């Protein structure tokens, strides 16, 4: 069966003049490009490139195949562009978010996307930032909303909003009012997210920059678990202030008096630049308009 990957390999080799340039353009290896061409030649039982030449030169039959390949690729792109409009028939759109977004403003975003694109089937997925970013790079997810801690030239990053975090604990963990310094913080058991978490990366770096050597940590890959452990009095933790408002008001948590304020965590929507459709752009715009980290927590 002929695939678009094979046709893309043929198109970009012919346009850029070499297998290596085509591999770089398509973010793959030269051996993968060669394999796609060989598969194409096997399908048609003809040679597409003249291998007696030092440069990638099409055979006469290869030139004919290229014309059809170009037409098919253009039609595919037109179809994708059309499918991204509000008149789309049916489109499955996978949207990856972290727990904080899922528990705060995701319903608002879903509602707005459905209102503008009523036939789009949204498939939300909740995971850690690093896992979502890896899936975006592997093209198994369409768009992700995570802390803005990753950088890759293959991605478009659309800034959304920032989240204020603060050190918190159960009231019995620290009863004083004296402001805590770095050395004071280090004496507590810390409930921390790991390096797979965008927020965990931000505050792991912050602690390292300020030389805070924590004596004991309890890893929490889940925000819900992190909140539960903190309310249980197992240690101190950095938690999103807007989402914790009900627990703070109910006296289940207290905001610790700390001399140094934590940096805010910036969130962004990411999508692949080589999948730069109007639909992805529009969903990113709707995410920016919807983004508000108020809590859905109940006490």
XYZ file of C-alpha atoms in Angstrom:
299
model
C 0.000 0.000 0.000
C 1.318 3.420 -0.940
C 1.654 5.823 2.019
C 1.900 9.581 2.305
C 5.276 9.129 4.018
C 6.607 7.504 0.848
C 5.186 10.288 -1.307
C 6.607 12.948 1.030
C 10.045 11.327 0.820
C 9.891 11.375 -2.988
C 8.667 14.985 -3.058
C 11.307 16.386 -0.695
C 14.205 14.452 -2.236
C 13.272 15.856 -5.645
C 12.799 19.349 -4.246
C 15.884 19.516 -1.995
C 18.192 17.417 -4.131
C 19.358 14.774 -1.677
C 18.189 12.024 0.637
C 19.989 13.673 3.567
C 18.213 17.022 3.086
C 14.855 15.266 2.815
C 15.557 13.334 6.022
C 16.344 16.576 7.870
C 13.194 18.227 6.511
C 11.001 15.303 7.608
C 12.727 14.894 10.999
C 13.851 11.355 10.326
C 16.973 9.455 9.287
C 18.494 9.055 5.856
C 18.078 5.283 6.115
C 14.348 5.749 6.795
C 14.039 7.939 3.691
C 15.900 5.342 1.604
C 13.573 2.635 2.872
C 10.482 4.657 1.897
C 11.835 5.141 -1.621
C 12.652 1.445 -1.928
C 9.118 0.562 -0.810
C 7.720 2.924 -3.420
C 9.881 1.403 -6.145
C 8.798 -2.070 -5.079
C 5.146 -1.031 -5.293
C 5.538 0.276 -8.866
C 8.255 -2.192 -9.906
C 10.283 0.642 -11.400
C 13.311 2.701 -10.439
C 12.282 6.173 -9.270
C 15.821 7.573 -8.975
C 18.751 7.095 -11.316
C 21.376 5.537 -9.030
C 24.132 5.923 -11.612
C 24.233 9.650 -10.808
C 25.943 11.183 -7.804
C 22.955 13.409 -7.029
C 19.331 12.371 -6.460
C 18.039 12.571 -10.040
C 14.621 11.245 -11.000
C 14.161 8.743 -13.781
C 11.622 9.504 -16.492
C 9.108 7.307 -14.701
C 10.039 8.907 -11.396
C 9.224 12.340 -12.816
C 5.802 11.102 -13.848
C 5.173 9.584 -10.407
C 6.317 12.834 -8.775
C 3.579 14.792 -10.587
C 0.897 12.529 -9.175
C 2.562 12.479 -5.743
C 2.614 16.281 -5.637
C -1.061 16.418 -6.562
C -1.996 13.880 -3.872
C -0.014 15.739 -1.194
C -1.678 19.022 -2.151
C -5.103 17.386 -1.954
C -4.231 15.947 1.455
C -3.195 19.376 2.735
C -6.381 20.925 1.368
C -8.422 18.222 3.063
C -6.696 18.835 6.404
C -7.222 22.571 6.054
C -10.884 22.038 5.194
C -11.338 19.598 8.037
C -9.972 22.257 10.394
C -12.756 24.712 9.579
C -16.015 25.048 11.484
C -17.745 23.032 8.757
C -15.616 19.976 9.557
C -17.600 16.743 9.165
C -16.015 14.638 11.934
C -12.574 15.102 13.409
C -10.906 13.330 16.325
C -8.738 15.804 18.209
C -6.549 14.564 21.064
C -5.852 17.190 23.718
C -3.305 16.538 26.466
C -3.386 18.406 29.787
C -1.937 18.120 33.267
C -4.062 17.570 36.377
C -4.286 21.243 37.310
C -5.821 22.179 33.965
C -8.152 19.174 34.079
C -9.429 20.247 37.506
C -9.843 23.920 36.687
C -10.509 25.373 33.241
C -10.568 22.356 30.889
C -14.416 22.172 30.913
C -14.551 25.795 29.804
C -12.169 25.097 26.907
C -14.066 21.976 25.826
C -17.322 23.909 25.865
C -15.898 26.675 23.690
C -14.346 24.267 21.186
C -17.626 22.349 20.910
C -19.546 25.584 20.447
C -17.342 26.672 17.553
C -16.677 23.194 16.102
C -19.774 21.181 17.034
C -18.762 18.038 15.148
C -15.263 17.767 16.518
C -14.740 14.774 18.788
C -12.399 15.970 21.568
C -10.352 13.250 23.247
C -8.753 14.695 26.419
C -5.877 12.909 28.115
C -4.315 13.705 31.489
C -0.633 12.942 32.073
C 2.655 14.385 33.293
C 4.205 17.214 31.277
C 7.210 15.226 30.033
C 5.033 12.327 28.886
C 2.692 14.666 27.015
C 5.601 16.442 25.339
C 7.127 13.133 24.250
C 3.797 12.092 22.748
C 3.553 15.388 20.886
C 6.999 14.760 19.410
C 5.944 11.220 18.475
C 2.795 12.629 16.824
C 0.411 10.548 18.930
C -1.342 13.614 20.337
C -2.460 16.823 18.605
C -2.065 19.604 21.154
C -0.939 19.821 24.774
C -1.287 22.355 27.598
C 1.615 22.132 30.059
C 4.047 24.360 31.983
C 6.264 26.226 29.536
C 9.516 24.403 30.326
C 10.294 22.647 27.035
C 11.862 24.072 23.900
C 12.003 22.431 20.490
C 12.207 24.039 17.054
C 9.600 21.560 15.815
C 6.955 23.061 18.139
C 4.818 26.166 18.253
C 4.410 27.402 21.839
C 1.462 29.700 22.592
C 1.709 31.444 26.010
C -1.453 31.108 28.100
C -1.217 32.265 31.714
C 0.867 31.971 34.864
C 0.041 30.102 38.056
C 0.968 31.398 41.502
C 2.296 28.699 43.817
C 3.131 28.985 47.496
C 4.575 26.832 50.257
C 1.731 25.240 52.205
C 1.246 22.730 54.992
C -1.380 21.441 57.371
C -1.771 23.969 60.227
C -0.211 21.614 62.791
C 2.996 21.192 60.789
C 4.086 24.779 61.446
C 2.232 26.878 63.995
C 4.557 29.879 64.113
C 4.402 33.213 62.323
C 8.154 33.767 62.016
C 9.142 33.947 58.323
C 10.994 30.838 57.174
C 14.311 31.013 55.335
C 15.923 28.467 53.033
C 17.557 26.579 55.912
C 14.231 26.426 57.759
C 12.480 24.979 54.702
C 15.176 22.347 54.296
C 14.382 20.906 57.734
C 10.831 19.944 56.716
C 9.851 16.833 54.838
C 9.060 18.072 51.337
C 6.295 16.651 49.179
C 7.694 17.212 45.688
C 6.750 16.458 42.125
C 9.429 14.718 40.079
C 11.255 15.699 36.908
C 8.443 14.321 34.716
C 6.300 17.181 36.011
C 6.700 20.656 34.507
C 6.066 22.282 37.880
C 8.444 19.806 39.475
C 11.155 20.858 37.019
C 10.587 24.558 37.735
C 10.801 24.214 41.503
C 13.488 21.540 41.482
C 15.695 24.037 39.642
C 14.638 26.829 42.007
C 15.632 24.811 45.072
C 18.975 23.885 43.491
C 19.707 27.518 42.513
C 19.139 28.623 46.109
C 21.145 25.790 47.599
C 18.229 24.262 49.482
C 19.376 20.772 50.395
C 16.265 18.932 51.508
C 16.832 16.297 54.192
C 13.803 14.168 53.294
C 11.426 14.165 50.368
C 8.295 12.242 49.466
C 7.811 12.090 45.670
C 4.310 12.851 44.369
C 3.763 12.423 40.649
C 0.053 13.222 41.095
C -1.159 16.686 42.120
C -4.160 15.106 43.859
C -1.828 12.894 45.907
C 0.407 15.866 46.649
C -2.551 17.817 48.024
C -3.784 14.821 50.021
C -0.364 14.193 51.564
C -0.033 17.872 52.470
C -3.482 18.038 54.102
C -2.555 14.857 56.014
C 0.371 16.658 57.636
C 3.109 14.547 56.033
C 5.201 17.564 55.090
C 5.281 20.897 53.287
C 4.694 21.409 49.601
C 4.401 24.022 46.870
C 0.783 24.157 45.721
C -1.212 26.331 43.262
C -2.781 29.163 45.244
C -5.996 29.604 43.192
C -6.838 25.895 43.340
C -6.197 25.664 47.093
C -8.512 28.538 48.066
C -11.286 26.300 49.504
C -8.821 24.265 51.585
C -7.127 27.431 52.841
C -10.452 29.013 53.777
C -11.552 25.850 55.572
C -8.351 25.746 57.622
C -7.238 22.421 56.159
C -4.116 24.083 54.789
C -2.140 27.171 55.710
C 0.141 29.270 53.558
C 3.548 29.273 55.183
C 5.300 32.563 55.884
C 8.377 32.189 53.676
C 10.908 34.935 53.043
C 11.560 34.049 49.392
C 8.552 33.898 47.085
C 8.322 31.084 44.578
C 8.459 32.016 40.874
C 5.193 31.711 39.012
C 4.778 28.810 36.594
C 4.029 29.813 33.012
C 1.671 27.597 31.033
C 1.591 27.256 27.243
C -0.206 25.355 24.504
C 2.119 23.349 22.261
C 1.555 21.849 18.838
C 3.847 20.627 16.065
C 4.962 23.343 13.647
C 4.771 20.872 10.755
C 1.100 20.371 11.654
C 0.440 24.104 11.685
C -3.274 23.981 10.801
C -5.815 26.710 11.380
C -7.678 24.369 13.705
C -4.704 23.973 16.068
C -4.140 27.721 16.010
C -7.778 28.348 16.858
C -7.815 25.826 19.722
C -4.689 27.519 21.113
C -6.472 30.883 20.949
C -9.502 29.417 22.723
C -7.189 27.956 25.364
C -5.670 31.382 25.970
C -9.126 32.929 26.296
C -10.369 30.152 28.604
C -7.297 29.798 30.801
C -8.154 30.513 34.439
C -6.827 28.325 37.235
C -9.686 28.742 39.663
C -10.431 25.603 41.640
C -13.054 22.913 41.322
C -11.871 21.421 44.619
C -14.506 20.903 47.298
C -13.840 20.523 50.990
